[in-house]
Structure formats: structure tokens, C-alpha cells
């Protein structure tokens, strides 16, 4: 009987507690954060029945303000009801902020990004946002930053943010079979121990791929020996760089021609090029040959060298009439030196010396031809601006060539040319490309016929025969 009475009393007290009303809400422990600010986030109200779930939610809401490292709701019974006191322990009051470990950006720059400032209580929410912003600012410049130590306030009120900038541990090159490692290393500007920059690695990859020797270049990043190191691997797939071609061909312009050609773009595995072309037949039954050699660099500034020797016949038309066909014989030597100024600009100088003769077909009307035989010595200066994403098959960017050639045949002449090309991706996925080209050319002086500008053919004006239109 006594046990039953005891249970009844407990249930009655429990019922009373559940039904007790909140008569007062107090805030304790706050020094810098106002009571009004804290009261603005709690749901428990004076005059309402006490709700334990609401109290728990209020503790969480105050903690989520970010200013406190501990929040506790304490209940005190009074004759009128329940007094609820939220005891808060504030985060440290900050006097100033210090940045350590940053080299990419100055401390002044980083501080300008932060919401956290001196002269206020540390707000964990703002600090987390600031740390994310620092990481994003590094990422926008291609760098990777992490925080291997938690930001911590000193007893004097200085918040120290420790930034760890990721560096390159080891650089490895895999997949080379024929190509010498030195060829690839020459175009990797990222160095072991230097700051890791994703954009710079992408530029390295592009330079390697633009050599034209590889089918694919993949960059793989793996953790290094320390937490601030990343190992970089260039995984390369080589492509076939040599060709041997023998065959017969017929065209209305040339007739039946036998042809043998040898090409190698990675001679000795050093990215050197050799070229041999031999043709026989055609309407003249004359043999033609061309021998060329290319060295991708001859000095530390990546100056390339190209030389070509040739004795060949070209079959041309002046107009659409077959009777206007003529043969052009060229025998000589051509050399070119080219040097990059940076990743987008380069300059070149080309020297050529030729003996040229024109042999028109009997009955061909060649009213515009002046000199039908002569020698030409010329020097051509060119400037290139190239922002194409992939040189062999561009989807975006531009390619501009500005050139001037000074030559002498029977007298001096000059030729100027501007070649402007644009590439723009089309479609949502950029699967299509709009390619445009504007080619402007002008010649001054007494120009021999074999130096005239011509338009027509696949390289200048598709849909028309080679050299269909002549300048005058």
C-alpha cells in the first residue's frame, strides 16, 4: 500500500514538473555578446510550459551562433514556476590576427579576405568560412593550401592561422619507350620542392603534348613523404612518329606521279625531325627530291633549327583553263631559326636561296608573267601569337602570324602578310568548333612571277584549284 502511494506521489510531482511554466529566462557568462543577441535565437518563452526538447534545441542554437565553446541550460524551481538560466562560456576575445606559412599571398592580402577581425569575440562559424575562403583563393591561383594545425589564440589574444602550402615531392615520368627522358624534362617547368600549382602542371602537360610525339599525357598526383608534399607522375603514351610511304598517284594537275617519302618526327628519341621526299613522273617526267632536318633546340632558350634542300617541279595553273598550265622548277636551300618568347609568343627568321624557272606548256597564255627565270634570295621575319588550347586540333583560342619578307631577284621587293585565325567551341559540350581565318597579304617592288601571291587550294581557298587566283 505504501509503495502504491509513493508511486502516485512521484507521478504527481512529474506531472507538476511537466506542467510547470517558465517564469524567467536568464543569460549568464556572456561578457561581450549581448543578452539580446542570445535571446534572439532561443525558442523557449516566458509564460510557456517548460519543454525539455526546446531547451535542448536552444542550447544548440546558442552554440551555433559560433561565439561560445560551451552552453548549458540550468533549471531552477520557484513558487511561481521555473527559472531557466543559459550559462555560456565565450570564445577568446581577439585583439589581432597573424598569418604564418603563407608565401603566395602577403599577410595583408589574406587578412583582407577574412570576416574574423581583431577587437571581437572569436566566432567559429566565421573562422570556418574564412578558412574555406583562403583555400578557394589559393585554388583560384592554381595552388593547394591546407591547415595541418588548428588556428589557436594566444593568451595575449592573437589568433594565429597556420597555412601549409603544398609542394611537389618527386616528379616521375612513365611510359617512355623511344623518347629520351631529357626531351620531356625540358618542357616541365615545375620543379621538385617548388610549390604545387595545378595550372602550371597543366601548362607542362600542354607543352609536352604539343611536341606531337605522344598520344596522351596524364598527370597523376599522390601523397608524398610529408603531409605537405605531393608526388607528381607524368604518365605518357607514345604515338607512332615514323612513316614510310611508297605509291603512285594521278591528278589532272600533275598526271601520273610515283612517290616515295620517309618521315620521322622523333629521330634518335630526341624530338628531331628528318624528311626525305622523292617523286618521278608527271607531265615533265622530271625527278623531284626534298631533304629536310629539324632540331627542336640548339641552345638553352629552346631555339629550333630547320634546314631543307630541294630540287623539285611544281605543276600549276594560271586560270581554270587547262591550256594555262605551266611547270615551275625550284632548286635551293631554306633554313629557319625559331625562338619562343613565352608560352604564347615566338619569333622566327627564315633564309632561302633559290633558282627558279617557269616553263609554260606550249600554247599556254601567261599574260601576267614577267620574269620566267631567275634567282631569289630572301629573308623572312615572323612573329607568332598562339593561344590555341591544342595546336594539332584546337577547340578554342587564336593563332596570329605577322610576317615581312625582304628579297632580291632582278631587284629588291618586300612581301607582308597577316594571318589571323580564331577557334570557338559551339554547343553545350563544345563538341563543335567554329574556325575562321583572315589572311591579308601585300607585295611591293618588282615582283617576279614566281613570287606572286596566289589563292586557291586546301591551304588558302577550298573548292578552287591550287593557285586559282593570282595577285597583281
Short mmCIF file of C-alpha atoms in Angstrom, two decimals:
data_model
loop_
_atom_site.label_atom_id
_atom_site.label_comp_id
_atom_site.label_asym_id
_atom_site.label_seq_id
_atom_site.Cartn_x
_atom_site.Cartn_y
_atom_site.Cartn_z
CA UNK A 1 0.00 0.00 0.00
CA UNK A 2 2.81 2.39 0.90
CA UNK A 3 4.57 1.56 -2.38
CA UNK A 4 1.45 2.44 -4.34
CA UNK A 5 1.17 5.76 -2.53
CA UNK A 6 4.88 6.51 -3.26
CA UNK A 7 4.45 5.87 -6.97
CA UNK A 8 1.39 8.08 -7.03
CA UNK A 9 3.30 10.92 -5.38
CA UNK A 10 6.15 10.60 -7.94
CA UNK A 11 3.74 10.68 -10.83
CA UNK A 12 2.06 13.73 -9.34
CA UNK A 13 5.41 15.55 -8.98
CA UNK A 14 6.40 14.55 -12.51
CA UNK A 15 3.15 15.82 -13.83
CA UNK A 16 3.69 19.05 -11.94
CA UNK A 17 7.18 19.45 -13.40
CA UNK A 18 5.94 18.85 -16.91
CA UNK A 19 3.19 21.34 -16.42
CA UNK A 20 5.46 23.97 -14.80
CA UNK A 21 5.64 27.28 -16.58
CA UNK A 22 8.74 29.29 -17.39
CA UNK A 23 8.61 32.44 -15.31
CA UNK A 24 12.05 33.86 -16.13
CA UNK A 25 14.93 33.34 -18.59
CA UNK A 26 18.40 34.39 -17.56
CA UNK A 27 21.67 34.59 -19.52
CA UNK A 28 24.92 34.11 -17.62
CA UNK A 29 28.60 34.04 -18.53
CA UNK A 30 28.44 36.36 -21.52
CA UNK A 31 30.89 39.23 -21.42
CA UNK A 32 30.91 40.65 -24.94
CA UNK A 33 27.93 39.07 -26.66
CA UNK A 34 24.76 40.88 -25.69
CA UNK A 35 21.85 39.22 -23.93
CA UNK A 36 19.54 40.48 -26.67
CA UNK A 37 21.55 38.67 -29.34
CA UNK A 38 21.36 35.41 -27.41
CA UNK A 39 17.68 35.81 -26.57
CA UNK A 40 17.01 36.29 -30.27
CA UNK A 41 17.94 32.70 -31.13
CA UNK A 42 16.12 30.77 -28.37
CA UNK A 43 12.59 29.42 -28.71
CA UNK A 44 11.75 28.99 -25.03
CA UNK A 45 9.46 31.85 -23.94
CA UNK A 46 8.37 33.19 -20.58
CA UNK A 47 4.83 32.12 -19.79
CA UNK A 48 5.02 28.91 -21.78
CA UNK A 49 5.15 25.45 -20.30
CA UNK A 50 8.63 24.11 -19.89
CA UNK A 51 9.65 21.89 -22.86
CA UNK A 52 12.82 19.84 -22.47
CA UNK A 53 13.17 19.41 -26.23
CA UNK A 54 13.01 23.18 -26.71
CA UNK A 55 15.72 23.64 -24.09
CA UNK A 56 17.97 21.19 -25.91
CA UNK A 57 17.27 23.00 -29.18
CA UNK A 58 18.04 26.34 -27.54
CA UNK A 59 21.38 25.08 -26.25
CA UNK A 60 22.21 24.03 -29.81
CA UNK A 61 21.00 27.33 -31.29
CA UNK A 62 23.16 29.38 -28.92
CA UNK A 63 26.17 27.15 -29.67
CA UNK A 64 25.57 27.58 -33.40
CA UNK A 65 25.97 31.34 -33.03
CA UNK A 66 29.67 30.49 -33.05
CA UNK A 67 30.69 32.69 -30.12
CA UNK A 68 30.64 30.07 -27.35
CA UNK A 69 32.59 26.91 -26.67
CA UNK A 70 30.10 25.68 -24.04
CA UNK A 71 26.39 26.29 -23.41
CA UNK A 72 24.31 24.72 -20.65
CA UNK A 73 20.65 25.26 -19.72
CA UNK A 74 20.01 25.08 -15.94
CA UNK A 75 16.51 24.91 -14.39
CA UNK A 76 15.61 26.34 -11.00
CA UNK A 77 12.22 25.86 -9.41
CA UNK A 78 10.46 28.74 -7.72
CA UNK A 79 6.99 29.14 -6.18
CA UNK A 80 5.83 30.87 -9.39
CA UNK A 81 7.34 28.29 -11.78
CA UNK A 82 10.70 27.51 -13.39
CA UNK A 83 13.63 29.87 -13.91
CA UNK A 84 15.79 28.86 -16.86
CA UNK A 85 19.39 30.06 -16.92
CA UNK A 86 21.55 29.62 -20.04
CA UNK A 87 25.16 29.51 -18.85
CA UNK A 88 27.55 30.43 -21.66
CA UNK A 89 31.31 30.35 -21.91
CA UNK A 90 32.57 32.71 -24.61
CA UNK A 91 35.39 32.02 -27.04
CA UNK A 92 38.54 34.14 -26.53
CA UNK A 93 38.39 37.83 -27.26
CA UNK A 94 40.70 38.59 -30.19
CA UNK A 95 43.00 41.57 -30.30
CA UNK A 96 44.61 40.79 -33.65
CA UNK A 97 45.22 38.03 -36.24
CA UNK A 98 48.50 36.68 -37.52
CA UNK A 99 49.16 34.55 -40.61
CA UNK A 100 52.02 32.06 -40.69
CA UNK A 101 53.31 29.88 -43.53
CA UNK A 102 51.98 31.93 -46.45
CA UNK A 103 54.30 32.80 -49.34
CA UNK A 104 51.93 33.01 -52.31
CA UNK A 105 49.96 35.87 -50.77
CA UNK A 106 51.01 38.54 -48.32
CA UNK A 107 49.57 38.65 -44.81
CA UNK A 108 47.82 41.89 -45.70
CA UNK A 109 46.09 40.26 -48.67
CA UNK A 110 44.89 37.29 -46.63
CA UNK A 111 43.62 39.45 -43.76
CA UNK A 112 41.57 41.47 -46.24
CA UNK A 113 39.60 38.31 -47.13
CA UNK A 114 38.63 37.48 -43.54
CA UNK A 115 35.41 38.21 -41.70
CA UNK A 116 37.20 37.40 -38.44
CA UNK A 117 38.84 40.54 -37.10
CA UNK A 118 40.59 41.80 -34.02
CA UNK A 119 38.51 43.58 -31.40
CA UNK A 120 35.78 40.93 -31.24
CA UNK A 121 35.00 37.53 -29.79
CA UNK A 122 36.22 34.65 -31.93
CA UNK A 123 33.33 33.31 -33.99
CA UNK A 124 33.91 29.71 -35.04
CA UNK A 125 31.41 29.95 -37.91
CA UNK A 126 33.16 32.98 -39.37
CA UNK A 127 36.54 31.34 -38.88
CA UNK A 128 35.47 28.19 -40.74
CA UNK A 129 34.17 30.35 -43.56
CA UNK A 130 37.45 32.28 -43.60
CA UNK A 131 39.49 29.10 -43.81
CA UNK A 132 37.40 27.89 -46.74
CA UNK A 133 37.84 31.26 -48.41
CA UNK A 134 41.62 31.05 -48.00
CA UNK A 135 41.61 27.60 -49.64
CA UNK A 136 39.46 28.93 -52.51
CA UNK A 137 41.71 31.94 -53.05
CA UNK A 138 44.70 29.61 -53.35
CA UNK A 139 42.73 27.31 -55.66
CA UNK A 140 41.84 30.18 -57.99
CA UNK A 141 45.57 30.78 -58.49
CA UNK A 142 46.16 27.06 -59.06
CA UNK A 143 47.74 26.40 -55.65
CA UNK A 144 46.68 23.99 -52.91
CA UNK A 145 46.66 25.09 -49.26
CA UNK A 146 45.73 23.02 -46.22
CA UNK A 147 45.64 23.56 -42.46
CA UNK A 148 47.70 20.96 -40.66
CA UNK A 149 47.29 22.84 -37.36
CA UNK A 150 44.15 24.27 -35.85
CA UNK A 151 44.11 28.07 -35.62
CA UNK A 152 44.72 28.93 -32.00
CA UNK A 153 44.51 32.11 -29.93
CA UNK A 154 47.45 33.00 -27.71
CA UNK A 155 46.92 34.12 -24.10
CA UNK A 156 47.56 37.66 -25.31
CA UNK A 157 44.60 37.47 -27.71
CA UNK A 158 46.39 36.88 -31.03
CA UNK A 159 44.74 34.35 -33.34
CA UNK A 160 47.40 32.53 -35.35
CA UNK A 161 46.30 30.90 -38.61
CA UNK A 162 48.85 28.35 -39.83
CA UNK A 163 48.76 27.85 -43.61
CA UNK A 164 50.53 24.91 -45.21
CA UNK A 165 51.23 25.41 -48.92
CA UNK A 166 51.55 22.10 -50.75
CA UNK A 167 54.82 21.44 -52.51
CA UNK A 168 55.99 18.99 -55.14
CA UNK A 169 57.76 15.98 -53.67
CA UNK A 170 59.02 13.81 -56.51
CA UNK A 171 58.44 14.14 -60.25
CA UNK A 172 58.29 10.89 -62.17
CA UNK A 173 57.90 10.22 -65.90
CA UNK A 174 56.39 6.93 -67.00
CA UNK A 175 55.58 5.34 -70.34
CA UNK A 176 58.59 6.44 -72.41
CA UNK A 177 59.87 3.76 -74.75
CA UNK A 178 61.61 5.62 -77.54
CA UNK A 179 61.72 9.21 -76.37
CA UNK A 180 64.60 10.26 -74.16
CA UNK A 181 63.63 11.46 -70.70
CA UNK A 182 65.55 14.71 -71.27
CA UNK A 183 63.11 15.65 -74.05
CA UNK A 184 60.15 15.61 -71.67
CA UNK A 185 62.07 17.15 -68.76
CA UNK A 186 62.95 20.13 -70.94
CA UNK A 187 59.29 21.12 -71.08
CA UNK A 188 58.46 20.50 -67.40
CA UNK A 189 58.99 23.80 -65.63
CA UNK A 190 57.58 22.56 -62.32
CA UNK A 191 60.43 21.52 -60.03
CA UNK A 192 60.73 19.19 -57.07
CA UNK A 193 60.43 21.18 -53.87
CA UNK A 194 58.58 24.05 -55.54
CA UNK A 195 55.02 24.99 -54.74
CA UNK A 196 52.45 22.72 -56.32
CA UNK A 197 50.43 24.62 -58.90
CA UNK A 198 47.75 22.79 -60.86
CA UNK A 199 47.69 25.41 -63.62
CA UNK A 200 51.45 25.17 -64.08
CA UNK A 201 51.23 21.38 -64.28
CA UNK A 202 48.54 21.79 -66.93
CA UNK A 203 50.88 24.07 -68.88
CA UNK A 204 53.62 21.46 -68.55
CA UNK A 205 51.27 18.83 -69.91
CA UNK A 206 50.28 21.06 -72.84
CA UNK A 207 53.90 21.76 -73.78
CA UNK A 208 54.69 18.05 -73.71
CA UNK A 209 51.60 17.16 -75.74
CA UNK A 210 52.29 19.90 -78.30
CA UNK A 211 55.55 18.17 -79.22
CA UNK A 212 53.38 15.90 -81.35
CA UNK A 213 55.15 12.77 -80.14
CA UNK A 214 52.56 11.47 -77.72
CA UNK A 215 49.06 10.12 -77.97
CA UNK A 216 48.19 11.07 -74.40
CA UNK A 217 49.72 12.73 -71.34
CA UNK A 218 48.07 12.14 -67.96
CA UNK A 219 49.12 13.75 -64.67
CA UNK A 220 48.71 11.67 -61.51
CA UNK A 221 49.02 13.18 -58.02
CA UNK A 222 49.83 11.05 -54.97
CA UNK A 223 50.69 11.86 -51.32
CA UNK A 224 54.39 12.45 -50.69
CA UNK A 225 56.73 11.60 -47.83
CA UNK A 226 55.39 14.50 -45.73
CA UNK A 227 51.92 15.89 -45.30
CA UNK A 228 52.88 19.00 -47.27
CA UNK A 229 54.31 17.07 -50.24
CA UNK A 230 52.62 15.70 -53.36
CA UNK A 231 54.33 13.37 -55.81
CA UNK A 232 53.65 14.14 -59.48
CA UNK A 233 53.71 11.49 -62.19
CA UNK A 234 53.51 12.24 -65.93
CA UNK A 235 52.06 9.07 -67.44
CA UNK A 236 52.81 9.26 -71.16
CA UNK A 237 51.59 7.19 -74.08
CA UNK A 238 53.83 7.49 -77.12
CA UNK A 239 52.46 7.58 -80.64
CA UNK A 240 54.00 6.40 -83.90
CA UNK A 241 56.32 9.09 -85.19
CA UNK A 242 57.82 7.46 -88.29
CA UNK A 243 56.27 6.85 -91.69
CA UNK A 244 57.47 5.23 -94.89
CA UNK A 245 55.22 5.77 -97.89
CA UNK A 246 55.59 4.47 -101.43
CA UNK A 247 52.91 4.80 -104.05
CA UNK A 248 51.51 6.08 -107.32
CA UNK A 249 49.11 8.94 -107.75
CA UNK A 250 47.26 10.64 -110.54
CA UNK A 251 45.78 14.08 -110.78
CA UNK A 252 44.69 16.29 -113.61
CA UNK A 253 47.21 18.86 -112.49
CA UNK A 254 50.26 16.58 -112.27
CA UNK A 255 49.44 13.47 -114.24
CA UNK A 256 50.79 10.10 -113.06
CA UNK A 257 53.41 10.51 -110.34
CA UNK A 258 55.45 7.94 -108.42
CA UNK A 259 56.27 8.96 -104.89
CA UNK A 260 58.46 7.74 -102.04
CA UNK A 261 58.57 9.54 -98.70
CA UNK A 262 60.24 8.95 -95.34
CA UNK A 263 59.21 10.91 -92.26
CA UNK A 264 60.50 10.66 -88.70
CA UNK A 265 59.47 13.21 -86.07
CA UNK A 266 61.36 11.64 -83.17
CA UNK A 267 64.72 10.81 -84.66
CA UNK A 268 67.12 9.31 -82.08
CA UNK A 269 64.37 9.78 -79.50
CA UNK A 270 65.34 13.47 -79.26
CA UNK A 271 62.29 15.01 -80.98
CA UNK A 272 64.42 15.72 -84.05
CA UNK A 273 62.80 15.51 -87.46
CA UNK A 274 64.08 14.11 -90.73
CA UNK A 275 62.25 14.17 -94.04
CA UNK A 276 63.03 12.72 -97.45
CA UNK A 277 60.74 13.03 -100.47
CA UNK A 278 61.36 11.68 -103.96
CA UNK A 279 58.97 11.94 -106.89
CA UNK A 280 59.20 10.95 -110.53
CA UNK A 281 56.80 11.20 -113.42
CA UNK A 282 54.19 13.83 -114.07
CA UNK A 283 53.82 15.66 -117.31
CA UNK A 284 57.52 16.53 -117.37
CA UNK A 285 58.85 13.12 -116.24
CA UNK A 286 61.30 15.05 -114.10
CA UNK A 287 62.58 13.76 -110.79
CA UNK A 288 61.98 15.84 -107.68
CA UNK A 289 63.51 15.48 -104.27
CA UNK A 290 63.49 17.25 -100.93
CA UNK A 291 65.61 16.51 -97.86
CA UNK A 292 64.97 18.17 -94.52
CA UNK A 293 66.23 18.12 -90.95
CA UNK A 294 64.73 19.70 -87.83
CA UNK A 295 66.35 20.16 -84.42
CA UNK A 296 63.92 21.32 -81.72
CA UNK A 297 66.52 23.22 -79.71
CA UNK A 298 70.07 24.33 -80.25
CA UNK A 299 70.50 26.44 -77.10
CA UNK A 300 69.12 26.90 -73.60
CA UNK A 301 66.40 29.23 -74.85
CA UNK A 302 64.80 26.48 -76.95
CA UNK A 303 65.77 28.00 -80.28
CA UNK A 304 64.91 25.50 -83.01
CA UNK A 305 66.66 24.98 -86.33
CA UNK A 306 65.24 23.72 -89.61
CA UNK A 307 67.03 23.19 -92.92
CA UNK A 308 65.70 21.92 -96.23
CA UNK A 309 67.44 21.16 -99.55
CA UNK A 310 65.29 20.64 -102.62
CA UNK A 311 65.18 20.33 -106.38
CA UNK A 312 61.57 19.95 -107.39
CA UNK A 313 58.99 20.70 -110.02
CA UNK A 314 55.56 22.16 -109.25
CA UNK A 315 52.65 21.88 -111.67
CA UNK A 316 50.49 24.99 -111.70
CA UNK A 317 47.63 26.75 -113.48
CA UNK A 318 47.16 30.44 -114.04
CA UNK A 319 43.42 30.13 -114.73
CA UNK A 320 40.86 27.35 -114.88
CA UNK A 321 41.83 26.65 -118.48
CA UNK A 322 43.97 23.55 -118.94
CA UNK A 323 45.97 25.34 -121.62
CA UNK A 324 47.22 27.74 -118.96
CA UNK A 325 49.17 25.02 -117.19
CA UNK A 326 52.86 25.61 -116.60
CA UNK A 327 55.72 23.95 -114.74
CA UNK A 328 57.68 25.72 -112.01
CA UNK A 329 61.14 24.44 -111.13
CA UNK A 330 62.66 25.32 -107.77
CA UNK A 331 66.11 24.36 -106.62
CA UNK A 332 67.67 25.73 -103.48
CA UNK A 333 68.08 25.73 -99.73
CA UNK A 334 65.93 27.06 -96.92
CA UNK A 335 66.85 27.46 -93.25
CA UNK A 336 64.82 28.74 -90.33
CA UNK A 337 65.54 29.64 -86.72
CA UNK A 338 62.64 29.98 -84.31
CA UNK A 339 62.70 31.06 -80.66
CA UNK A 340 59.86 31.20 -78.11
CA UNK A 341 59.46 34.42 -76.12
CA UNK A 342 56.98 32.85 -73.71
CA UNK A 343 54.21 30.25 -73.83
CA UNK A 344 52.19 32.27 -76.36
CA UNK A 345 54.67 34.27 -78.42
CA UNK A 346 57.59 33.28 -80.61
CA UNK A 347 59.66 34.78 -83.42
CA UNK A 348 61.45 33.28 -86.38
CA UNK A 349 63.81 34.16 -89.20
CA UNK A 350 63.83 32.20 -92.45
CA UNK A 351 66.53 32.40 -95.08
CA UNK A 352 66.15 30.96 -98.57
CA UNK A 353 68.16 30.96 -101.76
CA UNK A 354 66.61 29.51 -104.91
CA UNK A 355 66.96 29.11 -108.63
CA UNK A 356 63.50 29.30 -110.20
CA UNK A 357 62.37 28.72 -113.77
CA UNK A 358 58.93 28.69 -115.36
CA UNK A 359 58.27 26.50 -118.38
CA UNK A 360 54.78 27.16 -119.76
CA UNK A 361 53.02 24.50 -121.76
CA UNK A 362 53.03 25.21 -125.48
CA UNK A 363 50.17 27.49 -126.33
CA UNK A 364 49.52 28.49 -122.73
CA UNK A 365 48.59 32.11 -122.36
CA UNK A 366 50.52 33.63 -119.46
CA UNK A 367 49.86 37.34 -119.80
CA UNK A 368 50.74 38.22 -116.22
CA UNK A 369 54.11 36.53 -116.07
CA UNK A 370 57.05 38.87 -116.13
CA UNK A 371 60.26 37.05 -115.29
CA UNK A 372 60.20 33.38 -116.26
CA UNK A 373 63.64 32.58 -114.90
CA UNK A 374 65.80 33.92 -112.14
CA UNK A 375 67.37 33.61 -108.71
CA UNK A 376 65.76 34.61 -105.43
CA UNK A 377 67.44 35.37 -102.13
CA UNK A 378 65.09 36.33 -99.32
CA UNK A 379 64.89 36.77 -95.56
CA UNK A 380 61.56 36.41 -93.78
CA UNK A 381 60.87 37.68 -90.24
CA UNK A 382 57.79 36.34 -88.46
CA UNK A 383 56.03 36.92 -85.16
CA UNK A 384 53.56 34.37 -83.81
CA UNK A 385 50.88 34.76 -81.15
CA UNK A 386 49.33 31.42 -80.28
CA UNK A 387 46.73 30.78 -77.54
CA UNK A 388 45.23 27.61 -79.01
CA UNK A 389 44.36 25.01 -76.39
CA UNK A 390 45.67 22.14 -78.54
CA UNK A 391 47.82 23.02 -81.51
CA UNK A 392 47.09 19.90 -83.54
CA UNK A 393 43.33 20.11 -83.12
CA UNK A 394 42.30 23.39 -81.49
CA UNK A 395 38.87 23.97 -79.99
CA UNK A 396 39.43 27.48 -78.69
CA UNK A 397 41.95 30.29 -78.83
CA UNK A 398 43.63 32.24 -81.58
CA UNK A 399 46.63 31.93 -83.83
CA UNK A 400 48.11 35.06 -85.42
CA UNK A 401 51.12 35.31 -87.73
CA UNK A 402 52.67 38.63 -88.73
CA UNK A 403 55.49 38.44 -91.25
CA UNK A 404 57.57 40.52 -93.58
CA UNK A 405 59.97 39.17 -96.23
CA UNK A 406 62.70 41.14 -97.91
CA UNK A 407 64.03 39.59 -101.09
CA UNK A 408 66.03 40.23 -104.21
CA UNK A 409 65.64 38.80 -107.67
CA UNK A 410 66.22 41.20 -110.52
CA UNK A 411 65.63 43.94 -107.95
CA UNK A 412 64.55 44.25 -104.33
CA UNK A 413 61.00 43.52 -103.23
CA UNK A 414 59.08 43.13 -99.95
CA UNK A 415 56.14 40.93 -99.00
CA UNK A 416 53.98 41.47 -95.91
CA UNK A 417 51.36 39.09 -94.59
CA UNK A 418 48.93 38.93 -91.65
CA UNK A 419 47.26 35.60 -90.95
CA UNK A 420 44.54 35.69 -88.27
CA UNK A 421 42.78 32.52 -87.10
CA UNK A 422 40.09 32.11 -84.44
CA UNK A 423 38.61 28.99 -82.86
CA UNK A 424 35.42 28.99 -80.81
CA UNK A 425 33.69 25.94 -79.29
CA UNK A 426 29.99 25.53 -80.08
CA UNK A 427 27.28 23.53 -78.36
CA UNK A 428 26.70 22.86 -74.68
CA UNK A 429 29.57 20.40 -74.51
CA UNK A 430 31.78 22.22 -77.00
CA UNK A 431 31.79 19.28 -79.39
CA UNK A 432 31.76 21.57 -82.42
CA UNK A 433 34.23 24.26 -83.37
CA UNK A 434 33.76 27.44 -85.37
CA UNK A 435 37.06 28.16 -87.12
CA UNK A 436 37.60 31.43 -89.00
CA UNK A 437 40.58 32.76 -90.89
CA UNK A 438 41.55 36.11 -92.35
CA UNK A 439 44.69 36.26 -94.48
CA UNK A 440 45.92 39.63 -95.73
CA UNK A 441 48.97 39.96 -97.96
CA UNK A 442 50.69 42.74 -99.86
CA UNK A 443 53.81 42.92 -102.03
CA UNK A 444 55.87 45.92 -103.07
CA UNK A 445 58.63 46.37 -105.63
CA UNK A 446 59.32 44.49 -108.83
CA UNK A 447 57.98 41.03 -108.06
CA UNK A 448 58.96 38.12 -110.29
CA UNK A 449 56.06 35.96 -111.36
CA UNK A 450 57.19 33.02 -109.25
CA UNK A 451 56.88 35.20 -106.11
CA UNK A 452 53.32 36.36 -106.73
CA UNK A 453 50.72 35.70 -104.06
CA UNK A 454 48.16 33.11 -105.13
CA UNK A 455 44.86 31.91 -103.68
CA UNK A 456 43.25 28.54 -104.21
CA UNK A 457 43.50 25.02 -102.87
CA UNK A 458 43.13 23.35 -99.47
CA UNK A 459 45.51 25.70 -97.65
CA UNK A 460 44.07 29.02 -98.84
CA UNK A 461 40.68 28.75 -100.56
CA UNK A 462 38.99 25.39 -100.60
CA UNK A 463 36.76 24.50 -103.53
CA UNK A 464 39.17 26.00 -106.05
CA UNK A 465 42.22 24.61 -107.78
CA UNK A 466 45.66 25.33 -106.41
CA UNK A 467 46.76 28.89 -107.25
CA UNK A 468 43.46 29.63 -108.97
CA UNK A 469 43.66 33.37 -108.33
CA UNK A 470 46.80 35.47 -108.71
CA UNK A 471 47.69 38.80 -107.16
CA UNK A 472 48.98 41.57 -109.37
#
